[in-house]
Tab-separated table of C-alpha atoms in Angstrom:
chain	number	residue	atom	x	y	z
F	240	UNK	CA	-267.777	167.075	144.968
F	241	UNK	CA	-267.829	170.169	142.646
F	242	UNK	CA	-271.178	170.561	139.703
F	243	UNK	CA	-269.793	168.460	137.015
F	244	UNK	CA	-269.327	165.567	138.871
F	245	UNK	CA	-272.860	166.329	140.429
F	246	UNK	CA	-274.245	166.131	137.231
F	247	UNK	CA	-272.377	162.634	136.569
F	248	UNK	CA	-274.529	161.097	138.727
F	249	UNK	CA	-277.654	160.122	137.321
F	250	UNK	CA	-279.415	158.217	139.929
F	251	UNK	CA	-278.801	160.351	142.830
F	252	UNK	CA	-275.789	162.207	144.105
F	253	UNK	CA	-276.997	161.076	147.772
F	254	UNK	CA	-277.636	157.494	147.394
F	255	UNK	CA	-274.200	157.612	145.442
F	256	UNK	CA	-272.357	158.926	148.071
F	257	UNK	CA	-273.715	157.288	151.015
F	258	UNK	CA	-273.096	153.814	149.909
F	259	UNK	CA	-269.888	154.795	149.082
F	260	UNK	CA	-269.110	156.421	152.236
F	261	UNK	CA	-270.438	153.213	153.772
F	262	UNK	CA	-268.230	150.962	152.425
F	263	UNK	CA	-264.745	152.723	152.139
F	264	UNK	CA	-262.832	154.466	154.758
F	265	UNK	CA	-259.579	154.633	152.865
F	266	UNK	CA	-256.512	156.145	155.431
F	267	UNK	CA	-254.599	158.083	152.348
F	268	UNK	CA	-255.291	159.773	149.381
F	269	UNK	CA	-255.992	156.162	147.106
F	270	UNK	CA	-255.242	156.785	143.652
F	271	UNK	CA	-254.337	153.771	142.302
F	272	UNK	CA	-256.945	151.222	141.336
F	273	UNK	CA	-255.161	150.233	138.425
F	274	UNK	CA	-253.159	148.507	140.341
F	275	UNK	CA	-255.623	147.064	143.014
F	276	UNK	CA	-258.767	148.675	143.968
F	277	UNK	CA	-260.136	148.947	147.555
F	278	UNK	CA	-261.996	146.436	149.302
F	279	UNK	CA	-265.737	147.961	150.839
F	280	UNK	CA	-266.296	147.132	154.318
F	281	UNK	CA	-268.965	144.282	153.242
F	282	UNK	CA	-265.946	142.027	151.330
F	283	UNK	CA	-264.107	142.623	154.333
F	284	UNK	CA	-266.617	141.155	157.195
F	285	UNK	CA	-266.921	138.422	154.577
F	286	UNK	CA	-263.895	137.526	154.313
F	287	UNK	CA	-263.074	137.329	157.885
F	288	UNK	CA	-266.303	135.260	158.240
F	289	UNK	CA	-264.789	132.722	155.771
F	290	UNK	CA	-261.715	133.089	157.919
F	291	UNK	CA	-263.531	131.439	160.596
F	292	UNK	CA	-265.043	129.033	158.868
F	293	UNK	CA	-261.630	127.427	157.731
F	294	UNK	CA	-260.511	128.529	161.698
F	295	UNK	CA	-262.942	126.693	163.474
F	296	UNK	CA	-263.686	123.454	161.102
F	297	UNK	CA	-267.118	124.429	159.743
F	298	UNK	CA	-268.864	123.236	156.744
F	299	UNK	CA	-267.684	125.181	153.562
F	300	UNK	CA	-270.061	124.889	151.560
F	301	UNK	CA	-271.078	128.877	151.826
F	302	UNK	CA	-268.095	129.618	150.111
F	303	UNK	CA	-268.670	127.000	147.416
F	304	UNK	CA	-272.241	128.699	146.918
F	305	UNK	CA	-270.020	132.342	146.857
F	306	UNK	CA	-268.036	130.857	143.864
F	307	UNK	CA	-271.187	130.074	142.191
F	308	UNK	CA	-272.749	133.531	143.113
F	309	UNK	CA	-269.590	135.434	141.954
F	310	UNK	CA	-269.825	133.434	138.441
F	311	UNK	CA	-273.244	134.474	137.768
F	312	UNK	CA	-272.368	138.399	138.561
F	313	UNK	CA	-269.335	138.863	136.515
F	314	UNK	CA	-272.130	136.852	133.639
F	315	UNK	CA	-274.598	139.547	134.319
F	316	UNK	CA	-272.167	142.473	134.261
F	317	UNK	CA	-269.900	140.696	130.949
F	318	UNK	CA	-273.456	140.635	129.399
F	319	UNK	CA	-273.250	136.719	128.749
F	320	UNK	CA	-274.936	133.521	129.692
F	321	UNK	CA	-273.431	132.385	133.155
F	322	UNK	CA	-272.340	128.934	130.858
F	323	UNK	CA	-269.847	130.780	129.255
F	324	UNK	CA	-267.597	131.962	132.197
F	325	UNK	CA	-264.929	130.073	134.179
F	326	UNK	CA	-263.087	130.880	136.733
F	327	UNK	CA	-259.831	130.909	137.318
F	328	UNK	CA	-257.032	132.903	138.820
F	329	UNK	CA	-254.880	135.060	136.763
F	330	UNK	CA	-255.521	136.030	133.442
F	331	UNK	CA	-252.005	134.706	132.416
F	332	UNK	CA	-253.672	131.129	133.015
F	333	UNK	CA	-257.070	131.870	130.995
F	334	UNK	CA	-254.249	133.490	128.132
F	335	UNK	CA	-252.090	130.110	128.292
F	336	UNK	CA	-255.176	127.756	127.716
F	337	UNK	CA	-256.343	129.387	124.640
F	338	UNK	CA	-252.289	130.540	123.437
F	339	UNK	CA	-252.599	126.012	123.492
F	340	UNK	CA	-255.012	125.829	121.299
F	341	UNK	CA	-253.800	127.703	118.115
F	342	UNK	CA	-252.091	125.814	115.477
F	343	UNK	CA	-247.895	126.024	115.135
F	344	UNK	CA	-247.456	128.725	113.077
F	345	UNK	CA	-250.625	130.808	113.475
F	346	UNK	CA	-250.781	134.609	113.269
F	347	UNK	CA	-251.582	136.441	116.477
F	348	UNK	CA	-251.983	140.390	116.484
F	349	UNK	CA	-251.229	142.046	119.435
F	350	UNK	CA	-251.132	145.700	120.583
F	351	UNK	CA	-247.204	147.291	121.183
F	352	UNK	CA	-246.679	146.859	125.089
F	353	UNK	CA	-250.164	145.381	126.076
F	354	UNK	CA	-249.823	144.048	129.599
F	355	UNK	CA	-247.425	140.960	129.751
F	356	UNK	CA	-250.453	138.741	130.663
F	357	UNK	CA	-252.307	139.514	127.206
F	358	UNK	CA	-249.423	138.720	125.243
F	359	UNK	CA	-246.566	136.351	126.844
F	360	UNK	CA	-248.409	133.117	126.726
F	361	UNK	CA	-248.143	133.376	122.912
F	362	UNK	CA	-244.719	134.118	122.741
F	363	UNK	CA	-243.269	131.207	125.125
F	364	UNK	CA	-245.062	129.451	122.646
F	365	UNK	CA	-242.203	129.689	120.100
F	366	UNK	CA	-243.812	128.173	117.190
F	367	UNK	CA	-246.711	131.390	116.716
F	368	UNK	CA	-246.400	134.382	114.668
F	369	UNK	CA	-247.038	137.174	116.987
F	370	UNK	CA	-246.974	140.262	115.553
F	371	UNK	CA	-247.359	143.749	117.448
F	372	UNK	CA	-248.536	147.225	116.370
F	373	UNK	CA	-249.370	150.437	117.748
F	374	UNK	CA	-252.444	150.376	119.585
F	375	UNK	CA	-254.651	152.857	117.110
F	376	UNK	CA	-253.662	150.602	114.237
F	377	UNK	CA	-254.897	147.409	115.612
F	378	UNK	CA	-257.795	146.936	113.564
F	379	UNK	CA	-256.441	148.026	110.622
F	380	UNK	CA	-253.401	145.544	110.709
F	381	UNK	CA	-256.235	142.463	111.130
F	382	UNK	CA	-255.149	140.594	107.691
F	383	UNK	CA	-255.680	137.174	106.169
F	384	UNK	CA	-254.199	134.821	107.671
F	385	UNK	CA	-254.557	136.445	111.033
F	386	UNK	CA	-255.826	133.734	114.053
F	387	UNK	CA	-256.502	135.997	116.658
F	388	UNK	CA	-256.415	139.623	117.935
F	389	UNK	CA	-255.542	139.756	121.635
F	390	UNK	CA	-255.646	143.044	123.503
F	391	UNK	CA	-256.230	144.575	126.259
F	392	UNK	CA	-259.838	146.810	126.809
F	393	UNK	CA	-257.892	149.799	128.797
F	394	UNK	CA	-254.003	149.599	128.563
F	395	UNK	CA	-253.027	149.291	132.308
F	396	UNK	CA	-249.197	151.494	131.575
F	397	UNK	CA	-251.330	154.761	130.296
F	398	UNK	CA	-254.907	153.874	130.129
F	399	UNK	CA	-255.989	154.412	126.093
F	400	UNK	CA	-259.225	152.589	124.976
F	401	UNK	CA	-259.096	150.303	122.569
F	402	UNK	CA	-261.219	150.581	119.599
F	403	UNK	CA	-262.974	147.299	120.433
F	404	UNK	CA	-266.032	148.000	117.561
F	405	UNK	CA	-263.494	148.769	114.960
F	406	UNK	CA	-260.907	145.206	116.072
F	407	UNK	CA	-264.248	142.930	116.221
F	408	UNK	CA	-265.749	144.083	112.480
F	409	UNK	CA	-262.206	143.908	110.592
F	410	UNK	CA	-261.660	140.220	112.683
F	411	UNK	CA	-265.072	139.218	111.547
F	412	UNK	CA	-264.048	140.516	107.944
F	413	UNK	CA	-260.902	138.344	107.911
F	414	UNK	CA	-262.305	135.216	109.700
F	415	UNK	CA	-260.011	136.164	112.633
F	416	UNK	CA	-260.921	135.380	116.328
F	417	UNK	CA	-260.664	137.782	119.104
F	418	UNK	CA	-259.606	137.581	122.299
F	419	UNK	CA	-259.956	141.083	124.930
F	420	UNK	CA	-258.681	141.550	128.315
F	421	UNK	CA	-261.107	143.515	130.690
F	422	UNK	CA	-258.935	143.592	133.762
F	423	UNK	CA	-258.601	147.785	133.256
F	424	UNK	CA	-262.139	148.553	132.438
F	425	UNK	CA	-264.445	146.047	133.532
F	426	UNK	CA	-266.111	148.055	136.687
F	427	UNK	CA	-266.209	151.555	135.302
F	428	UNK	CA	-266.622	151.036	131.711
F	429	UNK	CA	-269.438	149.056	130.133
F	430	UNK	CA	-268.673	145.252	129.046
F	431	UNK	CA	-269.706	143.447	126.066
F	432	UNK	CA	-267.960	140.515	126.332
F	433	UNK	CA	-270.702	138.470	124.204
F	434	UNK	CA	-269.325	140.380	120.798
F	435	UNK	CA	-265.788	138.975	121.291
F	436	UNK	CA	-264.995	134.677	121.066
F	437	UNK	CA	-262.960	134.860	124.416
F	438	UNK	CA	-261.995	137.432	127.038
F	439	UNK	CA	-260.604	137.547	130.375
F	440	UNK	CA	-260.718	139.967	134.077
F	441	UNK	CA	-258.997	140.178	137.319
F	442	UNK	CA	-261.272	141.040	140.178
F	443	UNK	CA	-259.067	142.668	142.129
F	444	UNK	CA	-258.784	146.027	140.122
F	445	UNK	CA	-262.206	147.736	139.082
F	446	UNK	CA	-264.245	144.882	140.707
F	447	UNK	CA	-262.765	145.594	144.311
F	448	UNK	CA	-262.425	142.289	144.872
F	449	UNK	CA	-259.494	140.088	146.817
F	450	UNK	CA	-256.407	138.805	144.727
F	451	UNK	CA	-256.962	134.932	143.637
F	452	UNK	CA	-260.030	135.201	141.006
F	453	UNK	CA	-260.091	135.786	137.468
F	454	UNK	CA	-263.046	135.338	134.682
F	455	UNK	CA	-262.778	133.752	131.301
F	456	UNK	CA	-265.631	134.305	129.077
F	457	UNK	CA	-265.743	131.165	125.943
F	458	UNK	CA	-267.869	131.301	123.083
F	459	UNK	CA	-270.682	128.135	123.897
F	460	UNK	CA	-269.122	125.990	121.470
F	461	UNK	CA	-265.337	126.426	123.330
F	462	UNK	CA	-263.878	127.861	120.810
F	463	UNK	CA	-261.611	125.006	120.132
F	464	UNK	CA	-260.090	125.368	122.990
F	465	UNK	CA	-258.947	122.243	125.439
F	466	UNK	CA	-259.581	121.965	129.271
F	467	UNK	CA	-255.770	121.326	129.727
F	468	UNK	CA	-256.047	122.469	133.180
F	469	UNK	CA	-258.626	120.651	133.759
F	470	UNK	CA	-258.702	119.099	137.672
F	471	UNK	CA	-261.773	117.803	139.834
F	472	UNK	CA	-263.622	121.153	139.730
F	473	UNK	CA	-263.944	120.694	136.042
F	474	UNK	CA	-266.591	117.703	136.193
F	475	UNK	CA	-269.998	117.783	135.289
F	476	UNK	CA	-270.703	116.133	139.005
F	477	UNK	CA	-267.296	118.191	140.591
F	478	UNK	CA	-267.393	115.431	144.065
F	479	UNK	CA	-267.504	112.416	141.866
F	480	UNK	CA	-264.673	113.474	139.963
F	481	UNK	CA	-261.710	113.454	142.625
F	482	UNK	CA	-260.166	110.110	141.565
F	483	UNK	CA	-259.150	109.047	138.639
F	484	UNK	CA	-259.402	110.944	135.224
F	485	UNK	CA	-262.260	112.807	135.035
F	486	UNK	CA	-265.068	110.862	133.376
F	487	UNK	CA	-267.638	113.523	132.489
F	488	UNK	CA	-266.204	117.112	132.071
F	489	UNK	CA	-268.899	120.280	132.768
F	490	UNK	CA	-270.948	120.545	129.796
F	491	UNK	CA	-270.426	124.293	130.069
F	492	UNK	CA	-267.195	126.770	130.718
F	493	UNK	CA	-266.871	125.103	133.865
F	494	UNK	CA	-265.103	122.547	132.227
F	495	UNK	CA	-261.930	125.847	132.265
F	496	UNK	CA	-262.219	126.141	135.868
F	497	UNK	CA	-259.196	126.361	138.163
F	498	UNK	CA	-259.944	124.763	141.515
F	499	UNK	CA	-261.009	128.424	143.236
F	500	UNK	CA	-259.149	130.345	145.991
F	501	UNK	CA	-262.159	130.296	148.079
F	502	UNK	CA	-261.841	132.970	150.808
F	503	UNK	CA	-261.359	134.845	147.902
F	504	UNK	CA	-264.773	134.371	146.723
F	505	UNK	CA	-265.984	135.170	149.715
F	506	UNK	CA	-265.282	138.672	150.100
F	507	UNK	CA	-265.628	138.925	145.896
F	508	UNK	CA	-269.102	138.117	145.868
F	509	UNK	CA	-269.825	141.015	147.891
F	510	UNK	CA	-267.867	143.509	146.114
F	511	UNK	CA	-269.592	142.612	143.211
F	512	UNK	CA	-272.676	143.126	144.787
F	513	UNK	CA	-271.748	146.510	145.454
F	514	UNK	CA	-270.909	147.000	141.636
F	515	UNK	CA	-274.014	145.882	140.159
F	516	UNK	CA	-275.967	148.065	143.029
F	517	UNK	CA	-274.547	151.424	142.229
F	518	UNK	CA	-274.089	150.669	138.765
F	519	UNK	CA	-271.292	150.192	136.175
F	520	UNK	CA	-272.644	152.941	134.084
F	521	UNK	CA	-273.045	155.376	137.388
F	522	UNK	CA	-269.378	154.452	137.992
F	523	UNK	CA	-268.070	155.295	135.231
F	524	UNK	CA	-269.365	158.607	134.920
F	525	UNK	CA	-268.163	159.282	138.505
F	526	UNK	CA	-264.577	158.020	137.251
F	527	UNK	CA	-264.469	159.787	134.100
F	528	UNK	CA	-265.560	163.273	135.644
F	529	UNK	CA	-262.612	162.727	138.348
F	530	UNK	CA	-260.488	162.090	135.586
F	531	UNK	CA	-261.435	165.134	133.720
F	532	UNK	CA	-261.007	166.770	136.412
F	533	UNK	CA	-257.500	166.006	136.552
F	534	UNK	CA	-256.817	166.535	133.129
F	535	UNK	CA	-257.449	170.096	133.068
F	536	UNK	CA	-255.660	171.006	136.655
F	537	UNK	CA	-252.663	169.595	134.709
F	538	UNK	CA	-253.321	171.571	131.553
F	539	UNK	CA	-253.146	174.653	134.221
F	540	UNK	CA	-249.788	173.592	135.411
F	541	UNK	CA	-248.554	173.307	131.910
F	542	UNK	CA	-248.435	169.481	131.720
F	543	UNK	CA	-250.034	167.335	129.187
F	544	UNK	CA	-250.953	163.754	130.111
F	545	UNK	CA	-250.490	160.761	127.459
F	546	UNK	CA	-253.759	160.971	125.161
F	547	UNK	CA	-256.287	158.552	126.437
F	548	UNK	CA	-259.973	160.185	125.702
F	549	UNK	CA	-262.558	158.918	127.905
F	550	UNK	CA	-260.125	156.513	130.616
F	551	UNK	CA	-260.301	156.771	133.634
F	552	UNK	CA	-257.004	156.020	134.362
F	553	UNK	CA	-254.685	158.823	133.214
F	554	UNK	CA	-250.695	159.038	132.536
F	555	UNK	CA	-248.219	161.964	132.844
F	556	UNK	CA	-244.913	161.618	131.152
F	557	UNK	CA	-241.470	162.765	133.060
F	558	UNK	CA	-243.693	162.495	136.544
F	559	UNK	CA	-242.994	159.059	137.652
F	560	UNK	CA	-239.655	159.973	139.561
F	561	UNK	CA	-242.294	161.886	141.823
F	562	UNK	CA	-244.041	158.586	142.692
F	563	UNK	CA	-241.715	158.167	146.166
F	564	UNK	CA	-242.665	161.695	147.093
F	565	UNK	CA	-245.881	161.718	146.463
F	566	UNK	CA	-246.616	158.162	148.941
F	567	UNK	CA	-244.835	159.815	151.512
F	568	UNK	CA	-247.526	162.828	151.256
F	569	UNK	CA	-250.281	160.108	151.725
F	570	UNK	CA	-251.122	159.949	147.919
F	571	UNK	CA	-251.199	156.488	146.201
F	572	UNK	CA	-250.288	156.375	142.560
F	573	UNK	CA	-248.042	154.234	140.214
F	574	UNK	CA	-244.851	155.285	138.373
F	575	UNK	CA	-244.941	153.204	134.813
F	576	UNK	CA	-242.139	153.612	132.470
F	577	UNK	CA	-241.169	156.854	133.282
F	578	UNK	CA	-245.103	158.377	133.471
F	579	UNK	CA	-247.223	159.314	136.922
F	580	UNK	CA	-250.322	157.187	136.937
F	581	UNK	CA	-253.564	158.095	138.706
F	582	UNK	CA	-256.849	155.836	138.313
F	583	UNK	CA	-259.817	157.175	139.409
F	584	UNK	CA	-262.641	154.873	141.058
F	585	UNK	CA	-266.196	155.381	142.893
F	586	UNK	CA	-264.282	156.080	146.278
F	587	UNK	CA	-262.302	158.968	144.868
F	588	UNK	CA	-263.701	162.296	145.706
F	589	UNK	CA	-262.555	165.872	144.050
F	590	UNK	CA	-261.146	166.492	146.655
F	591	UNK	CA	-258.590	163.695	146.027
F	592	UNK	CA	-257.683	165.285	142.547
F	593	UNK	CA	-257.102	168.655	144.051
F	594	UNK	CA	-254.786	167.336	146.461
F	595	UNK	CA	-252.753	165.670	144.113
F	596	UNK	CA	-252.869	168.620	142.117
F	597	UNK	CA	-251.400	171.092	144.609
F	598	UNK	CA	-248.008	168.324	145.785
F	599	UNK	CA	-247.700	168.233	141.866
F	600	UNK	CA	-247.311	172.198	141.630
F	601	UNK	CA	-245.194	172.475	144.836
């Protein structure tokens, strides 16, 4: 790795790169996180350890502990008390339960092609007012009469940040709740999910986790929102509640649960060991540099990506069509409406940008 992204790494450029080196032995040129990010070599022996478990009629109660692990790491990196999060396993679910909630005929603002996730629960609705508007003008379009602001940290199609600050003070101002999806940021960029009444994360982006777990973060009143998901998991005493309706529901955000995917777990709780090792805030300044980097080898081939200061992820109109040619090279990216997407993460080297660079100019 060249200077710059030297100097991104705070606590070490050694201890960085060794425990990355440890972990991921990626077999092409991975450059596409955004859409899942790889697993390290620890989630991996875990999960085939859980594997066996199911395999040879063990106890499971290792991977219930995992679930319980994994709940209070995505607390400590959300920045919340562990009772706020459930668990659950899309972030269309956690969007559904509080879309449920709001009143017929409630106001919901939403940001102009925010991932489908964020946004279609409210619209199957039918009876809500959901009204969209350019990203950038999200927090000035937060009026009276507004219920809830719903978008996304990092938009997944072209990876611009959301003002987040800006959204929570003029929802605050107008007695609006908010509601932010982390799925594109938590892992690289810092999360506050405490200043915000609900948010939501895959784990299988960022967090280099499996497929099968997402986190909802509820204010510790609920929020108003209904458990109406709510199965056996859900109790305050989970193995007395299997029969029957369930007589005491968890006194915290368990009570949002989905029954979890628990192999899942297994290998999650590892990954997100990894995460909270290195460091979200030594991540990020690995991704962004990488990113940077890229941004200027396009400027030198004349191309201009779609403005998104300070993503990691970044977007270049009119190159999608080069998506097909590009994975036969050995070079993982995404084609999104039309634009070549590249997402940068702790296993990507500068030597990965470069070589994207040079297909891109043949």
């Amino acid at each position: 790795m060249d200077g710059e992204i030297r100097g991104a790494q705070s606590g070490g450029m050694e201890t960085f790169e060794s425990r990355v080196r440890a972990e991921f032995t990626p077999k092409t040129t991975y450059l596409n996180t955004a859409s899942n990010g790889l697993l390290p070599a620890r989630a991996v022996a875990a999960l085939h350890e859980a594997v066996l478990l199911r395999a040879e009629g063990r106890p499971l109660t290792p991977l219930h502990e995992d679930v319980e692990a994994c709940r209070a790491a995505y607390a400590r990196l959300a920045g919340v008390p562990v009772t706020r999060v459930a668990l659950g396993t899309s972030v269309a679910a956690h969007t559904g339960v509080i879309a449920a909630a709001l009143p017929a005929g409630a106001e919901v603002l939403t940001a102009e092609n925010d991932f489908t996730s964020v946004l279609n629960p409210f619209h199957v609705r039918g009876d809500l007012k959901v009204r969209a508007v350019p990203l950038e003008r999200i927090a000035e379009s937060v009026r009276p009469g507004t219920a809830l602001v719903a978008v996304s940290a990092a938009q997944s199609a072209d990876g611009r940040i959301a003002d987040l600050p800006a959204l929570r003070e003029a929802a605050r101002a107008h007695g609006a709740r908010t509601y932010v999806d982390f799925s594109q940021s938590a892992g690289w960029l810092p999360t506050d999910a405490g200043a915000y009444d609900f948010s939501a994360a895959v784990s299988y982006k960022w967090l280099l986790g499996p497929h099968g777990a997402a986190f909802l973060v509820v204010p510790e009143d609920f929020g108003g929102l209904s458990p109406i998901l709510a199965g056996w998991v859900t109790g305050e005493e989970p193995w007395d509640s299997c029969y029957g309706p369930v007589a005491e529901l968890a006194h915290s955000a368990r009570r949002f649960d989905l029954a979890p995917a628990l192999l899942g777990y297994a290998g999650l709780r590892r990954s997100l060991e990894l995460v909270e090792e290195i460091g979200v805030e030594e991540i990020g300044a690995h991704d962004l540099a990488l990113a940077d980097r890229f941004r200027a080898g396009l400027a030198a081939l004349g191309r201009e990506p779609l403005p998104a200061p300070g993503s990691a992820i970044v977007s270049v109109p009119g190159l999608g069509f080069r998506q097909p040619e590009l994975a036969a090279a050995g070079i993982q990216v995404s084609d999104r409406a039309g634009s070549l997407r590249a997402a940068f993460h702790l296993y990507n080297t500068a030597a990965d940008v470069d070589r994207l660079l040079d297909v891109l100019s043949g």
